[in-house]
Structures are given as structure tokens and as C-alpha cells.
mmCIF file of C-alpha atoms in Angstrom:
data_model
loop_
_atom_site.group_PDB
_atom_site.id
_atom_site.type_symbol
_atom_site.label_atom_id
_atom_site.label_comp_id
_atom_site.label_asym_id
_atom_site.label_seq_id
_atom_site.Cartn_x
_atom_site.Cartn_y
_atom_site.Cartn_z
ATOM 1 C CA UNK A 19 0.000 0.000 0.000
ATOM 2 C CA UNK A 20 1.493 3.286 -1.129
ATOM 3 C CA UNK A 21 1.214 5.791 1.714
ATOM 4 C CA UNK A 22 2.627 8.739 -0.239
ATOM 5 C CA UNK A 23 1.352 9.242 -3.762
ATOM 6 C CA UNK A 24 2.472 11.527 -6.526
ATOM 7 C CA UNK A 25 -0.123 10.886 -9.188
ATOM 8 C CA UNK A 26 1.476 12.931 -11.948
ATOM 9 C CA UNK A 27 4.552 11.175 -13.338
ATOM 10 C CA UNK A 28 5.500 14.267 -15.310
ATOM 11 C CA UNK A 29 4.798 17.981 -15.657
ATOM 12 C CA UNK A 30 5.895 20.444 -18.303
ATOM 13 C CA UNK A 31 5.820 24.236 -17.839
ATOM 14 C CA UNK A 32 7.190 27.309 -19.563
ATOM 15 C CA UNK A 33 10.056 29.263 -18.076
ATOM 16 C CA UNK A 34 8.810 32.065 -15.860
ATOM 17 C CA UNK A 35 5.469 30.419 -15.139
ATOM 18 C CA UNK A 36 4.395 28.643 -11.958
ATOM 19 C CA UNK A 37 5.082 24.932 -11.430
ATOM 20 C CA UNK A 38 2.717 23.129 -9.074
ATOM 21 C CA UNK A 39 3.637 19.636 -7.937
ATOM 22 C CA UNK A 40 1.125 17.651 -5.936
ATOM 23 C CA UNK A 41 1.347 14.925 -3.331
ATOM 24 C CA UNK A 42 -1.282 12.960 -1.394
ATOM 25 C CA UNK A 43 -0.830 10.794 1.675
ATOM 26 C CA UNK A 44 -2.961 8.249 3.440
ATOM 27 C CA UNK A 45 -1.284 7.798 6.831
ATOM 28 C CA UNK A 46 -2.822 10.203 9.344
ATOM 29 C CA UNK A 47 0.211 9.699 11.623
ATOM 30 C CA UNK A 48 2.463 11.616 9.235
ATOM 31 C CA UNK A 49 3.341 14.969 10.782
ATOM 32 C CA UNK A 50 6.363 16.184 8.830
ATOM 33 C CA UNK A 51 6.587 16.573 5.079
ATOM 34 C CA UNK A 52 9.501 17.258 2.765
ATOM 35 C CA UNK A 53 10.252 17.906 -0.875
ATOM 36 C CA UNK A 54 13.428 16.742 -2.580
ATOM 37 C CA UNK A 55 14.847 17.473 -6.015
ATOM 38 C CA UNK A 56 16.851 14.858 -7.872
ATOM 39 C CA UNK A 57 18.966 15.018 -10.993
ATOM 40 C CA UNK A 58 19.843 11.782 -12.847
ATOM 41 C CA UNK A 59 22.635 9.736 -11.264
ATOM 42 C CA UNK A 60 22.796 12.034 -8.217
ATOM 43 C CA UNK A 61 21.446 11.848 -4.698
ATOM 44 C CA UNK A 62 18.277 13.808 -3.858
ATOM 45 C CA UNK A 63 18.726 17.350 -2.590
ATOM 46 C CA UNK A 64 16.542 18.620 0.240
ATOM 47 C CA UNK A 65 14.412 21.594 -0.857
ATOM 48 C CA UNK A 66 11.844 22.514 1.740
ATOM 49 C CA UNK A 67 9.820 20.997 4.549
ATOM 50 C CA UNK A 68 6.691 21.680 6.549
ATOM 51 C CA UNK A 69 5.425 20.557 9.908
ATOM 52 C CA UNK A 70 1.798 19.549 10.365
ATOM 53 C CA UNK A 71 1.273 22.510 12.705
ATOM 54 C CA UNK A 72 1.666 24.833 9.719
ATOM 55 C CA UNK A 73 -0.198 25.140 6.438
ATOM 56 C CA UNK A 74 2.416 27.050 4.475
ATOM 57 C CA UNK A 75 6.180 27.387 4.365
ATOM 58 C CA UNK A 76 8.091 29.589 1.955
ATOM 59 C CA UNK A 77 11.747 29.666 0.961
ATOM 60 C CA UNK A 78 12.629 31.912 -1.941
ATOM 61 C CA UNK A 79 10.948 30.659 -5.092
ATOM 62 C CA UNK A 80 9.656 27.537 -3.328
ATOM 63 C CA UNK A 81 6.468 27.369 -1.270
ATOM 64 C CA UNK A 82 4.926 24.260 0.227
ATOM 65 C CA UNK A 83 1.242 24.164 1.152
ATOM 66 C CA UNK A 84 -0.281 21.561 3.456
ATOM 67 C CA UNK A 85 -3.972 20.701 3.638
ATOM 68 C CA UNK A 86 -4.281 18.249 6.510
ATOM 69 C CA UNK A 87 -7.988 17.628 6.134
ATOM 70 C CA UNK A 88 -7.471 16.592 2.525
ATOM 71 C CA UNK A 89 -4.157 14.860 3.291
ATOM 72 C CA UNK A 90 -2.647 16.810 0.444
ATOM 73 C CA UNK A 91 0.441 18.931 -0.036
ATOM 74 C CA UNK A 92 1.797 20.854 -2.958
ATOM 75 C CA UNK A 93 5.036 22.493 -3.971
ATOM 76 C CA UNK A 94 4.870 25.775 -5.883
ATOM 77 C CA UNK A 95 7.877 27.038 -7.804
ATOM 78 C CA UNK A 96 7.621 30.641 -8.960
ATOM 79 C CA UNK A 97 9.055 31.641 -11.341
ATOM 80 C CA UNK A 98 10.125 28.348 -12.889
ATOM 81 C CA UNK A 99 13.588 28.183 -14.407
ATOM 82 C CA UNK A 100 15.150 25.641 -16.811
ATOM 83 C CA UNK A 101 17.532 24.594 -14.032
ATOM 84 C CA UNK A 102 14.510 23.436 -12.032
ATOM 85 C CA UNK A 103 14.057 20.563 -14.480
ATOM 86 C CA UNK A 104 14.481 17.431 -12.354
ATOM 87 C CA UNK A 105 12.505 14.725 -10.573
ATOM 88 C CA UNK A 106 10.754 15.997 -7.451
ATOM 89 C CA UNK A 107 10.008 13.620 -4.588
ATOM 90 C CA UNK A 108 7.533 14.175 -1.814
ATOM 91 C CA UNK A 109 8.329 12.479 1.505
ATOM 92 C CA UNK A 110 6.653 12.160 4.888
ATOM 93 C CA UNK A 111 7.529 11.003 8.379
ATOM 94 C CA UNK A 112 5.554 10.125 11.495
ATOM 95 C CA UNK A 113 6.505 11.619 14.831
ATOM 96 C CA UNK A 114 7.648 9.628 17.807
ATOM 97 C CA UNK A 115 10.713 7.493 18.378
ATOM 98 C CA UNK A 116 14.189 8.348 17.214
ATOM 99 C CA UNK A 117 14.342 6.893 13.741
ATOM 100 C CA UNK A 118 12.739 9.670 11.606
ATOM 101 C CA UNK A 119 11.970 7.224 8.811
ATOM 102 C CA UNK A 120 10.894 8.850 5.557
ATOM 103 C CA UNK A 121 8.298 7.425 3.189
ATOM 104 C CA UNK A 122 8.731 8.667 -0.364
ATOM 105 C CA UNK A 123 6.414 9.061 -3.318
ATOM 106 C CA UNK A 124 7.475 7.810 -6.745
ATOM 107 C CA UNK A 125 8.377 11.273 -7.977
ATOM 108 C CA UNK A 126 7.264 13.749 -10.637
ATOM 109 C CA UNK A 127 9.514 14.701 -13.523
ATOM 110 C CA UNK A 128 9.374 18.461 -14.006
ATOM 111 C CA UNK A 129 10.495 19.895 -17.334
ATOM 112 C CA UNK A 130 10.820 23.673 -17.609
ATOM 113 C CA UNK A 131 10.976 24.768 -21.221
ATOM 114 C CA UNK A 132 12.921 27.920 -22.163
ATOM 115 C CA UNK B 26 29.766 21.831 7.326
ATOM 116 C CA UNK B 27 28.558 18.291 6.989
ATOM 117 C CA UNK B 28 29.422 16.118 4.015
ATOM 118 C CA UNK B 29 28.497 12.571 3.119
ATOM 119 C CA UNK B 30 30.570 10.272 0.954
ATOM 120 C CA UNK B 31 29.649 7.067 -0.824
ATOM 121 C CA UNK B 32 31.749 4.733 -2.882
ATOM 122 C CA UNK B 33 32.034 3.320 -5.386
ATOM 123 C CA UNK B 34 29.982 5.499 -7.717
ATOM 124 C CA UNK B 35 29.210 2.615 -10.071
ATOM 125 C CA UNK B 36 29.575 -1.119 -9.732
ATOM 126 C CA UNK B 37 28.898 -4.073 -12.027
ATOM 127 C CA UNK B 38 28.837 -7.405 -10.264
ATOM 128 C CA UNK B 39 27.892 -10.945 -11.361
ATOM 129 C CA UNK B 40 25.044 -12.811 -9.730
ATOM 130 C CA UNK B 41 26.234 -14.684 -6.650
ATOM 131 C CA UNK B 42 29.131 -12.354 -5.905
ATOM 132 C CA UNK B 43 29.470 -10.438 -2.603
ATOM 133 C CA UNK B 44 28.806 -6.738 -2.154
ATOM 134 C CA UNK B 45 30.144 -4.032 0.105
ATOM 135 C CA UNK B 46 29.099 -0.383 -0.211
ATOM 136 C CA UNK B 47 30.498 2.175 2.177
ATOM 137 C CA UNK B 48 29.161 5.471 3.423
ATOM 138 C CA UNK B 49 30.888 7.981 5.695
ATOM 139 C CA UNK B 50 29.694 11.263 7.132
ATOM 140 C CA UNK B 51 31.871 14.196 8.187
ATOM 141 C CA UNK B 52 31.113 17.216 10.318
ATOM 142 C CA UNK B 53 28.560 15.698 12.664
ATOM 143 C CA UNK B 54 28.556 13.209 15.494
ATOM 144 C CA UNK B 55 26.136 10.412 16.358
ATOM 145 C CA UNK B 56 24.059 10.920 13.219
ATOM 146 C CA UNK B 57 21.070 8.817 12.294
ATOM 147 C CA UNK B 58 22.119 6.954 9.140
ATOM 148 C CA UNK B 59 19.983 5.396 6.423
ATOM 149 C CA UNK B 60 20.327 3.174 3.351
ATOM 150 C CA UNK B 61 17.766 3.623 0.561
ATOM 151 C CA UNK B 62 17.387 1.969 -2.819
ATOM 152 C CA UNK B 63 15.802 3.403 -5.925
ATOM 153 C CA UNK B 64 14.868 0.737 -8.456
ATOM 154 C CA UNK B 65 14.206 1.736 -12.067
ATOM 155 C CA UNK B 66 11.023 3.853 -12.301
ATOM 156 C CA UNK B 67 10.383 3.636 -8.576
ATOM 157 C CA UNK B 68 10.597 5.908 -5.585
ATOM 158 C CA UNK B 69 13.132 5.636 -2.805
ATOM 159 C CA UNK B 70 12.692 2.627 -0.550
ATOM 160 C CA UNK B 71 14.180 2.627 2.945
ATOM 161 C CA UNK B 72 16.284 -0.496 3.487
ATOM 162 C CA UNK B 73 18.050 0.050 6.831
ATOM 163 C CA UNK B 74 18.484 2.737 9.439
ATOM 164 C CA UNK B 75 20.787 3.146 12.386
ATOM 165 C CA UNK B 76 20.525 5.419 15.420
ATOM 166 C CA UNK B 77 23.945 4.474 16.813
ATOM 167 C CA UNK B 78 27.001 2.231 16.581
ATOM 168 C CA UNK B 79 25.989 -1.398 16.205
ATOM 169 C CA UNK B 80 22.281 -0.524 16.115
ATOM 170 C CA UNK B 81 20.684 -1.575 12.835
ATOM 171 C CA UNK B 82 17.001 -1.797 11.966
ATOM 172 C CA UNK B 83 15.840 -3.501 8.788
ATOM 173 C CA UNK B 84 12.802 -2.267 6.950
ATOM 174 C CA UNK B 85 12.488 -4.807 4.147
ATOM 175 C CA UNK B 86 13.323 -8.521 4.235
ATOM 176 C CA UNK B 87 15.921 -9.051 1.568
ATOM 177 C CA UNK B 88 19.265 -10.345 0.499
ATOM 178 C CA UNK B 89 21.131 -7.431 2.056
ATOM 179 C CA UNK B 90 22.538 -6.533 5.472
ATOM 180 C CA UNK B 91 23.953 -3.394 7.049
ATOM 181 C CA UNK B 92 26.525 -2.647 9.715
ATOM 182 C CA UNK B 93 27.719 0.433 11.567
ATOM 183 C CA UNK B 94 31.191 -0.288 12.905
ATOM 184 C CA UNK B 95 31.968 3.363 13.694
ATOM 185 C CA UNK B 96 29.892 6.423 14.575
ATOM 186 C CA UNK B 97 30.025 7.942 11.106
ATOM 187 C CA UNK B 98 30.428 4.825 8.959
ATOM 188 C CA UNK B 99 27.591 2.788 7.490
ATOM 189 C CA UNK B 100 28.143 -0.299 5.333
ATOM 190 C CA UNK B 101 25.706 -2.163 3.093
ATOM 191 C CA UNK B 102 26.611 -5.762 2.306
ATOM 192 C CA UNK B 103 25.460 -8.912 0.625
ATOM 193 C CA UNK B 104 26.968 -12.383 0.617
ATOM 194 C CA UNK B 105 25.428 -13.351 -2.739
ATOM 195 C CA UNK B 106 23.910 -10.788 -5.083
ATOM 196 C CA UNK B 107 20.679 -11.418 -6.988
ATOM 197 C CA UNK B 108 19.585 -9.821 -10.249
ATOM 198 C CA UNK B 109 16.855 -8.013 -8.302
ATOM 199 C CA UNK B 110 19.509 -6.233 -6.206
ATOM 200 C CA UNK B 111 20.282 -3.946 -9.147
ATOM 201 C CA UNK B 112 19.452 -0.322 -8.457
ATOM 202 C CA UNK B 113 20.668 3.032 -7.220
ATOM 203 C CA UNK B 114 21.754 2.872 -3.579
ATOM 204 C CA UNK B 115 21.719 5.989 -1.467
ATOM 205 C CA UNK B 116 23.070 6.671 1.981
ATOM 206 C CA UNK B 117 21.606 9.509 4.024
ATOM 207 C CA UNK B 118 22.055 11.148 7.403
ATOM 208 C CA UNK B 119 19.832 13.371 9.469
ATOM 209 C CA UNK B 120 16.662 13.425 11.431
ATOM 210 C CA UNK B 121 13.622 15.402 10.300
ATOM 211 C CA UNK B 122 15.530 16.519 7.215
ATOM 212 C CA UNK B 123 17.736 13.877 5.662
ATOM 213 C CA UNK B 124 20.725 14.633 3.473
ATOM 214 C CA UNK B 125 21.782 12.201 0.807
ATOM 215 C CA UNK B 126 25.094 11.081 -0.591
ATOM 216 C CA UNK B 127 25.860 10.905 -4.325
ATOM 217 C CA UNK B 128 24.686 7.300 -4.642
ATOM 218 C CA UNK B 129 26.052 4.041 -6.052
ATOM 219 C CA UNK B 130 24.686 2.601 -9.280
ATOM 220 C CA UNK B 131 24.774 -1.212 -8.888
ATOM 221 C CA UNK B 132 24.175 -3.464 -11.865
ATOM 222 C CA UNK B 133 23.999 -7.188 -11.207
ATOM 223 C CA UNK B 134 24.593 -9.223 -14.357
#
């Protein structure tokens, strides 16, 4: 059973426009959410995170929105740049304990066209 | 600043051969350490995590094992590789935010 779902395998946007990447989760115990960016043959790079006590977190061009009632989060990139082209992974963890295990979605390939 | 190293970057091994992948972290002490695998077209799957020296937890029954002989060293091993062990192996450290190494591309032939 996939607890973190990224239903869009790919997304294509024009440079300068907004990119919106979506993620849904099923486990109500998840209380911390993260977005990672990954280029081919490299490790994922941490982008931004949000705790379940918030509904929005912003860092430069990246904003993450969390809708707990819908178990949905999204990553907004504004404005999109060609260098943003990569696979974006959503991840979630459940509080408690000391292991901080992350559950990842399958990723969305973002292509930003010049 | 903290850095994480993994080696080798790529590896081609025959079925039935042993495996040893190494990960080291610099610039932090007593980190939580993790091994993930990304199979072709899939997301990242947590294989093992460790909260301290000698403490290993396995997430998925499989042909692999992990060890943590030193505080900042994490090793992924197998005695006999299977074709299904092919994939991109990633080591990570951290807690709420996890930071990944460059990865090892393993191809079992």
C-alpha cells in the first residue's frame, strides 16, 4: 500500500510560469513533510519541509502548502527556471521514536521549457 | 559543514558475488544513518536505518545486510547478489531533514 502518492509522473511548464507539484498521503500519523529534487545519477537534494502545525512554508521561489484535512500537499515554484528541471520527490515522516523514517512518493519529472 | 561520501559510484557485479558499499559522514557526530534503494522507475525505498554504533534496523526482508562499525560509517553488504539487487543505492544522514550522498549505481549481471 502506497502511503505517499504523486499521481502525476511528469509535468511540463514554460520558463517564468508557476510549477505546481502535488502529493497525497494516506497515513494520518504523518506529521512532517519534505520535498526533494533529484537530478539523474545524483542523490536527492533537500528543498523545503513543513510541519503539520503549519499550512504554508516559503523559501525563496519555493512554497509548500499543506492541507491536513485533505491529506494533500503541494510544492509551488515561482518563477520556474530551466535549471529546475528534475525529478521531485515528496516524503513524509511520522513523529515519535528516534528513527525519523521517511516514506517517499514515486516522484514527478518536471520539465521547464525555455 | 557536513558532508556525506559514498563509494564506489558505479559497480557491475555478477550474480552470486558479494557486495560491500560504504558510506561515511563528516562534520557531525552520532548521526542517524539510512540506506535507501531506488529501483528503475520507482521511488526511494528505505532499506536500513541506524541510530547508533551497532544498532541496525531492517525495513524490508531481503538479500542485504547493514553494519555500523563506527559512529560515522555505514556499510551495506550482501553475501550473494541477486539480479533483483540492481538499483541506485543511497546513503543519508539526518533526522527530520535527511541529506543524501551521491549514490552508487549497482548493476547485477
